Structure formats: structure tokens, C-alpha cells
mmCIF file of C-alpha atoms in Angstrom:
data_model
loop_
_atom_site.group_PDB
_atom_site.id
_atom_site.type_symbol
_atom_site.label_atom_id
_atom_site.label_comp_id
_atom_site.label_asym_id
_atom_site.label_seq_id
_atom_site.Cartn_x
_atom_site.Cartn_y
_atom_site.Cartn_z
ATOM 1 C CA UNK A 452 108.923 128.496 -21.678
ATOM 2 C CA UNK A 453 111.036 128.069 -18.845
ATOM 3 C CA UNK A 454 109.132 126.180 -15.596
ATOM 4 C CA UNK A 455 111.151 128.129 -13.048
ATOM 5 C CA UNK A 456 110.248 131.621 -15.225
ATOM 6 C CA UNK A 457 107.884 133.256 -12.982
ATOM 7 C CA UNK A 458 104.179 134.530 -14.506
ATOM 8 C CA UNK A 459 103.368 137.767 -14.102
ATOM 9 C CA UNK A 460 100.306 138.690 -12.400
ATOM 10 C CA UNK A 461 98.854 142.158 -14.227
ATOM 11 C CA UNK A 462 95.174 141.745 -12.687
ATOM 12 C CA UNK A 463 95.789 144.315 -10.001
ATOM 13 C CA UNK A 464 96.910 146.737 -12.835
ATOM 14 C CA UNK A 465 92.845 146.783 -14.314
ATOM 15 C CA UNK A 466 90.942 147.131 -10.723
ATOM 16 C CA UNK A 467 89.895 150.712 -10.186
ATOM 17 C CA UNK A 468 90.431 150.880 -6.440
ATOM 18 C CA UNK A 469 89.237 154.754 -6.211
ATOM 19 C CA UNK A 470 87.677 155.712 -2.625
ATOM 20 C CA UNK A 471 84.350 156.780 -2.752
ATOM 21 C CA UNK A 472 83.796 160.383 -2.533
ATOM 22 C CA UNK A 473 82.678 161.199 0.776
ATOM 23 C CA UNK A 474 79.433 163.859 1.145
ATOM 24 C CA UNK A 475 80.017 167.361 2.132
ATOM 25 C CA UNK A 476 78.168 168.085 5.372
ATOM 26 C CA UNK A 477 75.839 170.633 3.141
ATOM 27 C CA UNK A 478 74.443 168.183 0.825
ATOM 28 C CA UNK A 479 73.579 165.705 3.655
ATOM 29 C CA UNK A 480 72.048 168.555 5.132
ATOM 30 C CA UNK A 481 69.935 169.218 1.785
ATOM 31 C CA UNK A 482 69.002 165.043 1.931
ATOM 32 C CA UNK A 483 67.914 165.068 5.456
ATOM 33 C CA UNK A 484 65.554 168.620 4.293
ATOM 34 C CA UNK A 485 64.276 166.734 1.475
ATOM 35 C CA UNK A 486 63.260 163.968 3.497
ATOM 36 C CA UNK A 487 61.252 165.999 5.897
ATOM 37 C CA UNK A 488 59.417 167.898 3.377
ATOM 38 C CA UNK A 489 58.674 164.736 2.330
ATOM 39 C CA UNK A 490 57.099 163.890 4.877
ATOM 40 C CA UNK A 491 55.687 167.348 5.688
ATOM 41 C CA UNK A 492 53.449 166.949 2.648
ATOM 42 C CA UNK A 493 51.850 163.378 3.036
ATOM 43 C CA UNK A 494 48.256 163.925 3.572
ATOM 44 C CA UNK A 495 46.884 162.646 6.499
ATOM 45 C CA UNK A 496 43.703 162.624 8.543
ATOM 46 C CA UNK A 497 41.690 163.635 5.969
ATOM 47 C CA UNK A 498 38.309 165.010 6.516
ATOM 48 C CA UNK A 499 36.634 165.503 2.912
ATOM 49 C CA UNK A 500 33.176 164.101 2.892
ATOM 50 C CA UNK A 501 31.121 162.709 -0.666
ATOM 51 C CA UNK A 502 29.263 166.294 -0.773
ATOM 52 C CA UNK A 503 32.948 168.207 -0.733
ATOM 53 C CA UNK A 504 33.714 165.398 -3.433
ATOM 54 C CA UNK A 505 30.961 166.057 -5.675
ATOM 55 C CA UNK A 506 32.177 169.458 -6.301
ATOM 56 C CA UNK A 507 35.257 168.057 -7.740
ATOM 57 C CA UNK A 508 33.227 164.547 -9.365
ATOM 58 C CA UNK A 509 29.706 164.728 -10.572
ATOM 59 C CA UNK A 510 28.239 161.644 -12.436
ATOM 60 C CA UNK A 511 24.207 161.012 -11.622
ATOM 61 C CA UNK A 512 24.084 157.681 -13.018
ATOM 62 C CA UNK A 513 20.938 157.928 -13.835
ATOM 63 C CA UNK A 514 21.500 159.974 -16.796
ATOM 64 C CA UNK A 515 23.525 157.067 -18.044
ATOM 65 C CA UNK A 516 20.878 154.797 -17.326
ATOM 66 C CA UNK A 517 18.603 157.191 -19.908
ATOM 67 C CA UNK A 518 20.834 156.932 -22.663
ATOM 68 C CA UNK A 519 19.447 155.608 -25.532
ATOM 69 C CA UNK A 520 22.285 153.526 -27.164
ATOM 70 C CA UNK A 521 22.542 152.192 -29.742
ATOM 71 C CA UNK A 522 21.171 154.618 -32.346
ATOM 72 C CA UNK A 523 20.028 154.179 -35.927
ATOM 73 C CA UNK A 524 21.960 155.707 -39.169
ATOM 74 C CA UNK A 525 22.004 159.317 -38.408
ATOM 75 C CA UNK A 526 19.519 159.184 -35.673
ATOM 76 C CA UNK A 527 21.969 160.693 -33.205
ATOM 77 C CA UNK A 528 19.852 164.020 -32.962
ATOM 78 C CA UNK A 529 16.447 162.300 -31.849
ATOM 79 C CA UNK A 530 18.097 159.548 -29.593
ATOM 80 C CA UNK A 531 20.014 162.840 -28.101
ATOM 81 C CA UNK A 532 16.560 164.389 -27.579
ATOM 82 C CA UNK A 533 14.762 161.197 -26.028
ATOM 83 C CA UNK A 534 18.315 160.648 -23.392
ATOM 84 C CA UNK A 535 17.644 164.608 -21.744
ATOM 85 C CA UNK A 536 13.907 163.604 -21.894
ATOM 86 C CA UNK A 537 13.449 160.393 -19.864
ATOM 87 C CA UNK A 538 16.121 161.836 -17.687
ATOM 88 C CA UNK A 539 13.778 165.237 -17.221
ATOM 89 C CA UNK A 540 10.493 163.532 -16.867
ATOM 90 C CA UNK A 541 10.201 159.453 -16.416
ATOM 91 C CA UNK A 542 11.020 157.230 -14.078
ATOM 92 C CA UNK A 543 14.238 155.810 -15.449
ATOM 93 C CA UNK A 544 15.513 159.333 -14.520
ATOM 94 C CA UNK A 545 14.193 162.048 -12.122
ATOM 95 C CA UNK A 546 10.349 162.090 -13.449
ATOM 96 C CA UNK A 547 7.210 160.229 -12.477
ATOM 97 C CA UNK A 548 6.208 158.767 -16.323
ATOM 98 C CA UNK A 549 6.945 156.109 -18.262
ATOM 99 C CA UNK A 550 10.031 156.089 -20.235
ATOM 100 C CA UNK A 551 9.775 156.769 -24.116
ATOM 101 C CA UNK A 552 11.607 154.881 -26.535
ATOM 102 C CA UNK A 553 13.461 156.447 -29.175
ATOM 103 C CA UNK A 554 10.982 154.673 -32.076
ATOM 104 C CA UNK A 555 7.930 156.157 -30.313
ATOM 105 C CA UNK A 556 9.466 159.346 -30.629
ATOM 106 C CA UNK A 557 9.751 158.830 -34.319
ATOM 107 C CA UNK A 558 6.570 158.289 -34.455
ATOM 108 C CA UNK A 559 4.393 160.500 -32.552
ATOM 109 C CA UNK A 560 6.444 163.318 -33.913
ATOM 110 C CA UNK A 561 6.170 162.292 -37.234
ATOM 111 C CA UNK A 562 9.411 161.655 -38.322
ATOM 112 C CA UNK A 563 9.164 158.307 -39.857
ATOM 113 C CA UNK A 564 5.354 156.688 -40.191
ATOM 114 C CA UNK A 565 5.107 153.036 -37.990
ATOM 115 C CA UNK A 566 5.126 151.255 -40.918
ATOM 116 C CA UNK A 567 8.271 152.393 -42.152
ATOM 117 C CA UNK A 568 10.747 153.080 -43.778
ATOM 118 C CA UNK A 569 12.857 151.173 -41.839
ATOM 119 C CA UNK A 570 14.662 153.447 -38.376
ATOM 120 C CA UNK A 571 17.405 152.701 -40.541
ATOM 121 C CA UNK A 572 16.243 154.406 -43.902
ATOM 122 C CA UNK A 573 15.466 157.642 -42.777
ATOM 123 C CA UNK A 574 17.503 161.050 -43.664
ATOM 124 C CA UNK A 575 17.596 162.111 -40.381
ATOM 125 C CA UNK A 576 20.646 164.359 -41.722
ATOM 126 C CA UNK A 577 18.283 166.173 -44.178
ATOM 127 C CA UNK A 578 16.317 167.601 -41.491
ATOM 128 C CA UNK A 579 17.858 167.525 -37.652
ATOM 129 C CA UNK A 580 19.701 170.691 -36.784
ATOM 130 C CA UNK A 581 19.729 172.780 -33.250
ATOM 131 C CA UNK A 582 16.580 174.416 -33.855
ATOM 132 C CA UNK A 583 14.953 170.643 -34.873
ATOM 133 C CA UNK A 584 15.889 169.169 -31.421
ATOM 134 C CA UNK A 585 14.527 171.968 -29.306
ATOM 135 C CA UNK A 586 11.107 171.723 -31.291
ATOM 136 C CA UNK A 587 10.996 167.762 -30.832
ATOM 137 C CA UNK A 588 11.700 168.471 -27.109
ATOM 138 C CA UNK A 589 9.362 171.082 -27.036
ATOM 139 C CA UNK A 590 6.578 168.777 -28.780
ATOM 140 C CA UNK A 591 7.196 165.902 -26.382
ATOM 141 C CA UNK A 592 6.508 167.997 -23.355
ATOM 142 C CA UNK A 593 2.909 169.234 -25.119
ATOM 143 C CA UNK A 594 1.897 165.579 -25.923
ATOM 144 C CA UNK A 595 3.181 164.273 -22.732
ATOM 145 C CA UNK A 596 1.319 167.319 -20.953
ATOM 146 C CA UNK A 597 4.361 168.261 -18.915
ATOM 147 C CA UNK A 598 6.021 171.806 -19.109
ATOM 148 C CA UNK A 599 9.515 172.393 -20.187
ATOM 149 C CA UNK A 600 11.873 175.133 -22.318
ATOM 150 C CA UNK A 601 15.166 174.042 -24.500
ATOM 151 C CA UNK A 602 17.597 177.552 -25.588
ATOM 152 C CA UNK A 603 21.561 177.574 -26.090
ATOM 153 C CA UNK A 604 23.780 177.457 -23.418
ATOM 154 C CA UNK A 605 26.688 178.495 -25.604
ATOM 155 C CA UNK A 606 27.003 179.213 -29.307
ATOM 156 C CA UNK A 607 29.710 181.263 -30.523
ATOM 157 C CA UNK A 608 28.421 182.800 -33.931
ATOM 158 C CA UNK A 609 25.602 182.482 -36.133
ATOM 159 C CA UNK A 610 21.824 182.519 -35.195
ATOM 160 C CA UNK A 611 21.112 182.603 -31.703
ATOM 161 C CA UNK A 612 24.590 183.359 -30.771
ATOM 162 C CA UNK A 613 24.676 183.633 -26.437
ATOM 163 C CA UNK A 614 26.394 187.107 -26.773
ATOM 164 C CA UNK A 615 28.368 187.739 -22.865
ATOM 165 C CA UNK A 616 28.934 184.126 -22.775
ATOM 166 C CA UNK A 617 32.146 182.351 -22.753
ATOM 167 C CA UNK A 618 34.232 179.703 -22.100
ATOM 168 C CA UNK A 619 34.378 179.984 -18.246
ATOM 169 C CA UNK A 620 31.218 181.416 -17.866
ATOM 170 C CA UNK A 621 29.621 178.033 -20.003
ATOM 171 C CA UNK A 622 31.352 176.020 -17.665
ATOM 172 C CA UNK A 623 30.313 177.116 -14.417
ATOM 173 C CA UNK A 624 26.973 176.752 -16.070
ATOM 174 C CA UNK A 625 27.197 173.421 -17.243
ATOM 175 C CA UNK A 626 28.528 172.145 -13.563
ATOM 176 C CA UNK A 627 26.287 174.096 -11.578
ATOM 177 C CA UNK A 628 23.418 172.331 -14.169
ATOM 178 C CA UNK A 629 24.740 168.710 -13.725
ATOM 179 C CA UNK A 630 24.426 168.889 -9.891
ATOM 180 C CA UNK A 631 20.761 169.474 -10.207
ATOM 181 C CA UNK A 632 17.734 167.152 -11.611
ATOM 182 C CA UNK A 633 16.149 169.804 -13.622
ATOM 183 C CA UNK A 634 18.700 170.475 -16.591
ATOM 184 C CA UNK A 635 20.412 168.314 -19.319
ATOM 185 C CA UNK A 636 22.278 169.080 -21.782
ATOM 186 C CA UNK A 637 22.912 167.743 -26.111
ATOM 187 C CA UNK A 638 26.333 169.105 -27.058
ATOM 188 C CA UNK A 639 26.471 169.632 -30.869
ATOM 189 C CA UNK A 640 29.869 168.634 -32.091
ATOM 190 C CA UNK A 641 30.892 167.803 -35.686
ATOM 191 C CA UNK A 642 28.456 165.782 -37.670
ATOM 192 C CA UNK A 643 27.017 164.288 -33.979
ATOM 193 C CA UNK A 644 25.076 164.812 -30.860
ATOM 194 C CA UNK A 645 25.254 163.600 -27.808
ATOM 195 C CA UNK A 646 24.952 164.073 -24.111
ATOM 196 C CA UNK A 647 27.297 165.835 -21.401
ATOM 197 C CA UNK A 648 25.938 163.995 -18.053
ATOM 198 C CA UNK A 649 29.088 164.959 -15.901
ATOM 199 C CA UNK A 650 32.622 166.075 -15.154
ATOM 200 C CA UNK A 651 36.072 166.006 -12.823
ATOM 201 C CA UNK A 652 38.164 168.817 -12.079
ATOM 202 C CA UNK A 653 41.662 166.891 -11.747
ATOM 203 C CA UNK A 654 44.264 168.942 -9.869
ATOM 204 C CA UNK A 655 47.649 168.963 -11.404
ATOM 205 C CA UNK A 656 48.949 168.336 -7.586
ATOM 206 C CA UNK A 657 48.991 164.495 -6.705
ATOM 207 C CA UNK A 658 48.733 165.481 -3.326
ATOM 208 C CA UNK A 659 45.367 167.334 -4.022
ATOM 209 C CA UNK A 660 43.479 164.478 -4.899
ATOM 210 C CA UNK A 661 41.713 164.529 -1.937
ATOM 211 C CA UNK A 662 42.023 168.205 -1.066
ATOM 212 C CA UNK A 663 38.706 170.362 -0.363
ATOM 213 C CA UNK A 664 40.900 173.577 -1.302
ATOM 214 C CA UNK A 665 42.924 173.504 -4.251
ATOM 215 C CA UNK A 666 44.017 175.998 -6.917
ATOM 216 C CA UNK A 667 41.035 175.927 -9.886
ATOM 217 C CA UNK A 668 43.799 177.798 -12.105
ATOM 218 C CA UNK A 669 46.361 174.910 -11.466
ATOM 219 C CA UNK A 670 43.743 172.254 -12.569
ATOM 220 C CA UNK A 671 42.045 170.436 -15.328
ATOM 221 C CA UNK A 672 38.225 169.643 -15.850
ATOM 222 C CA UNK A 673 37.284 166.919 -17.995
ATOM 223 C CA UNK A 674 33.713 166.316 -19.528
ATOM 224 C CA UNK A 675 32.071 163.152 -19.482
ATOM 225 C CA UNK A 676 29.798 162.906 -22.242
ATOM 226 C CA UNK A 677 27.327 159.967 -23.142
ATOM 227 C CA UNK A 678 27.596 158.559 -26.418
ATOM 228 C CA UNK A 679 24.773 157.003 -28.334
ATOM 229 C CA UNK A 680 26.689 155.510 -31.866
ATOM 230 C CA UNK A 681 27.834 152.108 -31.046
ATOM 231 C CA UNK A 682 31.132 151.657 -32.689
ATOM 232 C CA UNK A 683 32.127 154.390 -29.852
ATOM 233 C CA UNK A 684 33.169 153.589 -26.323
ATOM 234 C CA UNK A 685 29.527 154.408 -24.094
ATOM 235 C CA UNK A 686 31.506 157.938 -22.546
ATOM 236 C CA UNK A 687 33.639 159.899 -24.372
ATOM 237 C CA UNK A 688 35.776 161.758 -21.960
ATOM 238 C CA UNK A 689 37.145 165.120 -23.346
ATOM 239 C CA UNK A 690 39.331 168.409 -21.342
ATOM 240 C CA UNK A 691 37.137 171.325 -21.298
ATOM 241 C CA UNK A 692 39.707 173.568 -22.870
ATOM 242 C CA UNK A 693 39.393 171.138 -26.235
ATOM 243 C CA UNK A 694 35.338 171.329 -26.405
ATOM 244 C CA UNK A 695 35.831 174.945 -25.729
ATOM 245 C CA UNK A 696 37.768 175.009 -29.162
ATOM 246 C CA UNK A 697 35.881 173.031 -30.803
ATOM 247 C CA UNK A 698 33.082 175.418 -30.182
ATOM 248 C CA UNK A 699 35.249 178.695 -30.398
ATOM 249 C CA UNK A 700 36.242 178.141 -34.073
ATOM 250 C CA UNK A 701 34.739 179.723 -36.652
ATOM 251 C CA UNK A 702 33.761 178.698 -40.119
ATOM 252 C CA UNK A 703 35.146 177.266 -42.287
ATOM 253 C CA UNK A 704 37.432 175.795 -39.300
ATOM 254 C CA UNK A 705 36.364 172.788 -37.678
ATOM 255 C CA UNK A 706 37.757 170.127 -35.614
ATOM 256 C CA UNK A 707 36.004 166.341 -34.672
ATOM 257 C CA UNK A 708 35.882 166.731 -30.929
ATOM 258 C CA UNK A 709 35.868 162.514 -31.346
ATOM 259 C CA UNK A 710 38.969 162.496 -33.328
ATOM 260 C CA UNK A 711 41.316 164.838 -31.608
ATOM 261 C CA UNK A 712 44.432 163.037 -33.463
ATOM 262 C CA UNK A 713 43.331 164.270 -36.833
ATOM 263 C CA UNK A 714 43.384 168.419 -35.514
ATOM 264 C CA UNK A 715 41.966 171.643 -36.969
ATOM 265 C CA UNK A 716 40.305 171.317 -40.568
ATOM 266 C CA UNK A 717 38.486 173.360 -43.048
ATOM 267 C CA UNK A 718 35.323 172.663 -44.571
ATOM 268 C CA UNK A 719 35.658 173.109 -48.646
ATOM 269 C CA UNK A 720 32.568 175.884 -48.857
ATOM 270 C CA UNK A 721 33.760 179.177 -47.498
ATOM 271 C CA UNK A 722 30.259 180.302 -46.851
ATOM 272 C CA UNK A 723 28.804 179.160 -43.607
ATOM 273 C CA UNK A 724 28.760 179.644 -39.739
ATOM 274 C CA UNK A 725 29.581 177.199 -37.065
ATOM 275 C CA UNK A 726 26.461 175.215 -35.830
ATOM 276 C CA UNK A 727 28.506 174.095 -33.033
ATOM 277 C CA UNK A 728 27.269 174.678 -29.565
ATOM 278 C CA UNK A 729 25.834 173.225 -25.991
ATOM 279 C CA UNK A 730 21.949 173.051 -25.340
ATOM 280 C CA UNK A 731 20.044 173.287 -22.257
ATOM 281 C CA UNK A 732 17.059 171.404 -21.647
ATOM 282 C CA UNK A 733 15.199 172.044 -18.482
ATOM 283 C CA UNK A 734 11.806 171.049 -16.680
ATOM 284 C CA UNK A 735 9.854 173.301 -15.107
ATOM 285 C CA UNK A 736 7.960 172.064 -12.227
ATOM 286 C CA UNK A 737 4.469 173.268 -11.851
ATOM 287 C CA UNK A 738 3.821 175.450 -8.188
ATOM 288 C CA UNK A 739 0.699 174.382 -6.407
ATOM 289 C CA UNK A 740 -1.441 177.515 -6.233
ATOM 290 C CA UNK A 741 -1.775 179.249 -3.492
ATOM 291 C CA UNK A 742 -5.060 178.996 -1.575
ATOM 292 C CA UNK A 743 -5.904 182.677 -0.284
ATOM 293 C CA UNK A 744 -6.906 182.188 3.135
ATOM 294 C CA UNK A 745 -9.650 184.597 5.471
ATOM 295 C CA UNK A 746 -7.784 186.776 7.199
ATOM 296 C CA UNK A 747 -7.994 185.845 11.140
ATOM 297 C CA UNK A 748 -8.551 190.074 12.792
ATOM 298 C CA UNK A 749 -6.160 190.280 15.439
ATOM 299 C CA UNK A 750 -6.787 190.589 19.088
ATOM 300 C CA UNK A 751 -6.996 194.172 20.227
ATOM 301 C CA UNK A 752 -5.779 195.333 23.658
ATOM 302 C CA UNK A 753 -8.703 195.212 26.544
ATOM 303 C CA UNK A 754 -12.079 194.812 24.969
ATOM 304 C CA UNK A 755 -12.006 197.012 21.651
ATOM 305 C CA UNK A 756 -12.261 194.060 19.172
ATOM 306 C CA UNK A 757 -15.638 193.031 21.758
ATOM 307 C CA UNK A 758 -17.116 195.987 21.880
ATOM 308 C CA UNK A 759 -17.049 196.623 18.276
ATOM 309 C CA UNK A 760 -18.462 193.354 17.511
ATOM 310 C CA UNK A 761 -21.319 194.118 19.897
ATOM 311 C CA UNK A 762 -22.070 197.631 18.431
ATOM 312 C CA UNK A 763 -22.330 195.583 14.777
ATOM 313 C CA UNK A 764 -24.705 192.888 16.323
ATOM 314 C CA UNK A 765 -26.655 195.766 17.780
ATOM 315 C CA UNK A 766 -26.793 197.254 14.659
ATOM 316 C CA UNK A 767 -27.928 194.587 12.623
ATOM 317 C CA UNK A 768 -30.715 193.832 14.975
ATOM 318 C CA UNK A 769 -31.657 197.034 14.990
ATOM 319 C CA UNK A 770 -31.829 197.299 11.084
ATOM 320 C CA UNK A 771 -33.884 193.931 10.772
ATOM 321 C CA UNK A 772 -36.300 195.324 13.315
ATOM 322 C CA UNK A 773 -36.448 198.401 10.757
ATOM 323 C CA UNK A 774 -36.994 195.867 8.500
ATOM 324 C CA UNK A 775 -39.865 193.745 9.961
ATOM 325 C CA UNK A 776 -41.742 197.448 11.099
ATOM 326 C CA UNK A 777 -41.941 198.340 7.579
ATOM 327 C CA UNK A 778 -42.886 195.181 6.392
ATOM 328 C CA UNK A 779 -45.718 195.743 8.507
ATOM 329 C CA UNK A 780 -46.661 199.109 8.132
ATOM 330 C CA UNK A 781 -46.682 198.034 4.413
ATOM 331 C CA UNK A 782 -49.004 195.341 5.153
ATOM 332 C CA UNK A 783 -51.604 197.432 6.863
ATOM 333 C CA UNK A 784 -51.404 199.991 4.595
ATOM 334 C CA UNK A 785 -51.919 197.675 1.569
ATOM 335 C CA UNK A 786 -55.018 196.176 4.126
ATOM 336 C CA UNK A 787 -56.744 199.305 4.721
ATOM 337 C CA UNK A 788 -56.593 200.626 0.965
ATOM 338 C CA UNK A 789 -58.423 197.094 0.047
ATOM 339 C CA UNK A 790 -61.085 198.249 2.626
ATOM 340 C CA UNK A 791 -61.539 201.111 1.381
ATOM 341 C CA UNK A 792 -61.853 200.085 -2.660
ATOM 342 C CA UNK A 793 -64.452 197.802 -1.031
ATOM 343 C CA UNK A 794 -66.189 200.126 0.543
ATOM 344 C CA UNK A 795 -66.415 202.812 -2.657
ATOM 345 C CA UNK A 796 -67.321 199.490 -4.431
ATOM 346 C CA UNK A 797 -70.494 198.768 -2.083
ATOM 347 C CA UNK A 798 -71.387 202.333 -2.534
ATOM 348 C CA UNK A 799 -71.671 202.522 -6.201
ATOM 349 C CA UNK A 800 -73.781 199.222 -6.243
ATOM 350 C CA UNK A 801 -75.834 201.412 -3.483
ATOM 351 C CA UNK A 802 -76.436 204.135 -5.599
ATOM 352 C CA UNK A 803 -76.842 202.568 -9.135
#
């Protein structure tokens, strides 16, 4: 190559000089609108208070603190029964006794004698069903000499089916009983029981987190639910509209409200009904009796009330001076006819 040859340069030729396309005076109006709506929707000075809260969040912890966890083989029924108990009645929950354990309940109801089998040994399967843990309830509250009532909240076919009840109607029921200290609840869910002890309604607005007025139709509820088998998480946390499946199918379809992943199955025996449901257990709280007090007579105007009391005393002296006159004129009477028997006596002894 020549030296004096000049190089060519071709770098220029590969740079993409274009000008940057300038904004139309519309679309930086549309920015500048964005921006203030923006703005316009931040929440600010907010005013909810922890009561306005708890109608959107509802946990009483101390339904958590009666769950009995862990629970034996199969056990999930009575351990159900002896959570909505201690939460009803003792002191770990809303009640004045002692709490119960879940082996004393095995016991006194006569589910397993003290000195064994084994907790772990018994077919709880082969005899717990709805019907089972409202008569264990039921039998607690008679040995424990307190008063209380277990029925369905919701069951969808079979025996005791809660005909006019559905899904939104169950729910209003089931919040409207977790915000009080005189209902829990044992959902019945595929091969298991356990315990709803809250919920959340979670708006699908971010900005409605901490809204006291929100859209219920643009909105999820969740259900917290305590969980007694130990290879599960202490809450499982479900949406409302997936228990209210779970308890909408019918037999033979079922789904394991535990494992959503796995879906909608069917159980290889056509025959059947669902046994799926939610029940209520509530304690009735014994009302003092009412002591039935004299009635206090009422002042009359001037001296009415006076001057009937007056004509009463009057009267009642006048009838025990009735009385006493009587008395008397009995007495003398009774007196003279003793004089004269002794008088007819004398005579005879006279004569004879």
C-alpha cells in the first residue's frame, strides 16, 4: 500500500443520526392528565379506625390459642370438637372453666378407655361423621353443666340439608358469627375437619386498602381456617368462592379444599350424597331470673290514696272489734249454760 494513499474513513456512514421525534402538544397534554389523576387518587388523611377495620379483618386470636394441634391418626373430628369448645366455654377462650384436653375428651365420652388403645390406634374414621361431632359437643356441655346447641350452617344435599341457604347468605352468617364470642364453627371438607376462626375481604382496588367504603362486588373474601394435622401449615387460607364449591358439588364430585392443584374428582361409588358442609356451635348464656317486685301504688292527686287508706284502717278496726264482741258474747253464753247444767244438776241431787 501506498503511504501517501489516503484511508478512508466509513464510520460516519454506520451512525444513525435521526432527530428525535418531537411530542405533539396533545399527547403532552394526555401526560400532564395522567399525572394529576395520579395524584388525584393517592389516599390521604385517612380516618378509618380498628372497629371500621374489623369489618374488613376479623381474627380473635383467641380461637387460635384453642386449637388443639397436633392431632392423633384420624382424630381430626374430636380435636375439631374440643377447639369450638374451650373457645365457647374455658378460659383459654371466652368462658370461665378450665380448658379440656383433647385425651379427656376421649375419655369421658367414651371413645377410647384411659388405658388404651393408644390415641393413635383408634378408628376414629369408623365412627366420626357431622351428626357424631354435634352429639360429642352436645355431651360435653351436659357433663360440664353448661348449656349449648350445634345444627348446620350450610349443607347443600343430603340429611339435614339448610334448604333457603346459600352461598352469600352462609357467608354473611359466618362473618357476622366470627365477630361475636358466642359461635364457632368445624367446616367439614374432604376426609378432614377443622376450624374457620376468621376472614379478609381484600378489595381488588390497591387504593382501597384502607377504604371504609368500597365495592363488596369488586372484592375477594378469604377464610382463615385453623388446622389441627401437623404436616399442614397452622391456617389454611382459602377464597370463599372455592369453599363455596367445594360444598356446592354434588356426589359423586368432590374436590380437596387442601389440595386445590389436584381440581374436581369423582368418588368410584355412584351412590352417595355430599357430607360436606359448615357447623355452628354456639353457647347459650343462662338469663338471671327476674325477681317480681311489689308493686309501689302510685300517688293520687290531693288526698284520695289517704283517705282510702284510712277508710281500710277504719274498717279493719272495726271488724276486729266485731271480732273481740263475739268472742265475748260467746264466752258468756258458754258461762251461763255451765250455770245452768249446774244448777239442774243440784236439783236432781235435791230431789233424789
Amino acid at each position: 500500500m501506498d503511504s501517501n494513499e489516503e484511508l478512508m474513513d466509513f464510520t460516519d456512514m454506520f451512525k444513525q443520526n435521526k432527530p428525535k421525534p418531537k411530542l405533539i402538544q396533545n399527547e403532552q397534554k394526555e401526560l400532564v392528565e395522567k399525572s394529576e389523576n395520579v395524584q388525584n387518587v393517592i389516599p390521604r388523611n385517612l380516618t378509618i379506625t380498628q372497629e371500621q377495620m374489623k369489618q374488613k379483618r376479623c381474627l380473635d386470636l383467641r380461637r387460635w390459642y384453642c386449637l388443639s394441634r397436633a392431632q392423633y391418626a384420624r382424630s381430626c373430628g374430636i380435636s375439631s370438637v374440643v377447639t369450638v369448645w374451650n373457645y365457647l366455654y374455658s378460659t383459654l377462650g371466652t368462658g370461665n372453666l378450665n380448658p379440656i384436653s383433647q385425651e379427656e375428651a376421649m375419655v369421658i365420652l367414651n371413645l377410647t378407655p384411659e388405658a388404651g388403645p393408644h390415641f393413635n390406634d383408634v378408628e376414629f374414621g369408623s365412627f366420626s361423621g357431622n351428626m357424631s361431632l354435634i352429639r360429642w359437643f352436645k355431651d360435653l356441655c351436659r357433663i360440664f353443666k353448661v348449656q349449648g346447641r350445634a345444627y348446620y350452617l350450610w349443607k347443600n344435599e343430603g340429611d339435614h340439608q339448610t334448604t333457603g341457604v346459600d352461598c352469600e347468605l352462609a357467608l354473611d352468617k359466618l362473618k357476622q358469627g366470627l365477630q361475636t364470642e358466642k359461635l364457632a364453627y368445624i367446616y367439614h371438607a374432604y376426609d378432614h375437619y377443622f376450624c374457620p376462626i376468621g376472614y379478609e375481604i381484600t378489595s381488588n382496588k390497591q387504593t382501597d386498602a384502607y377504604s371504609v367504603d368500597f365495592d363488596l362486588n369488586d372484592s375477594q373474601t378469604w377464610i382463615i381456617i385453623a388446622e389441627p394435622a401437623k404436616p399442614y401449615p397452622f391456617f389454611t387460607v382459602r377464597k370463599w368462592v372455592d369453599i363455596a364449591k367445594d360444598i356446592e358439588l354434588k356426589h359423586p364430585e368432590y374436590m380437596n379444599i387442601r389440595k386445590m392443584e389436584e381440581g374436581i374428582k369423582q368418588y368410584k361409588y355412584q351412590n352417595g350424597v355430599s357430607q360436606h358442609c359448615i357447623m355452628t356451635f354456639e353457647k347459650i348464656i343462662q338469663q338471671p331470673k327476674k325477681v317480681v317486685k311489689p308493686k309501689v301504688l302510685k300517688e293520687h292527686s290531693g288526698n284520695k290514696l289517704h283517705k282510702t287508706i284510712e277508710k281500710n284502717e277504719i274498717k279493719e278496726e272495726n271488724n276486729h272489734i266485731q271480732v273481740d264482741q263475739l268472742q265475748e258474747n260467746n264466752l258468756i253464753q258458754d258461762i251461763n249454760a255451765k250455770d245452768e247444767e249446774k244448777q239442774e244438776t243440784q236439783q236432781v241431787i235435791e230431789n233424789a
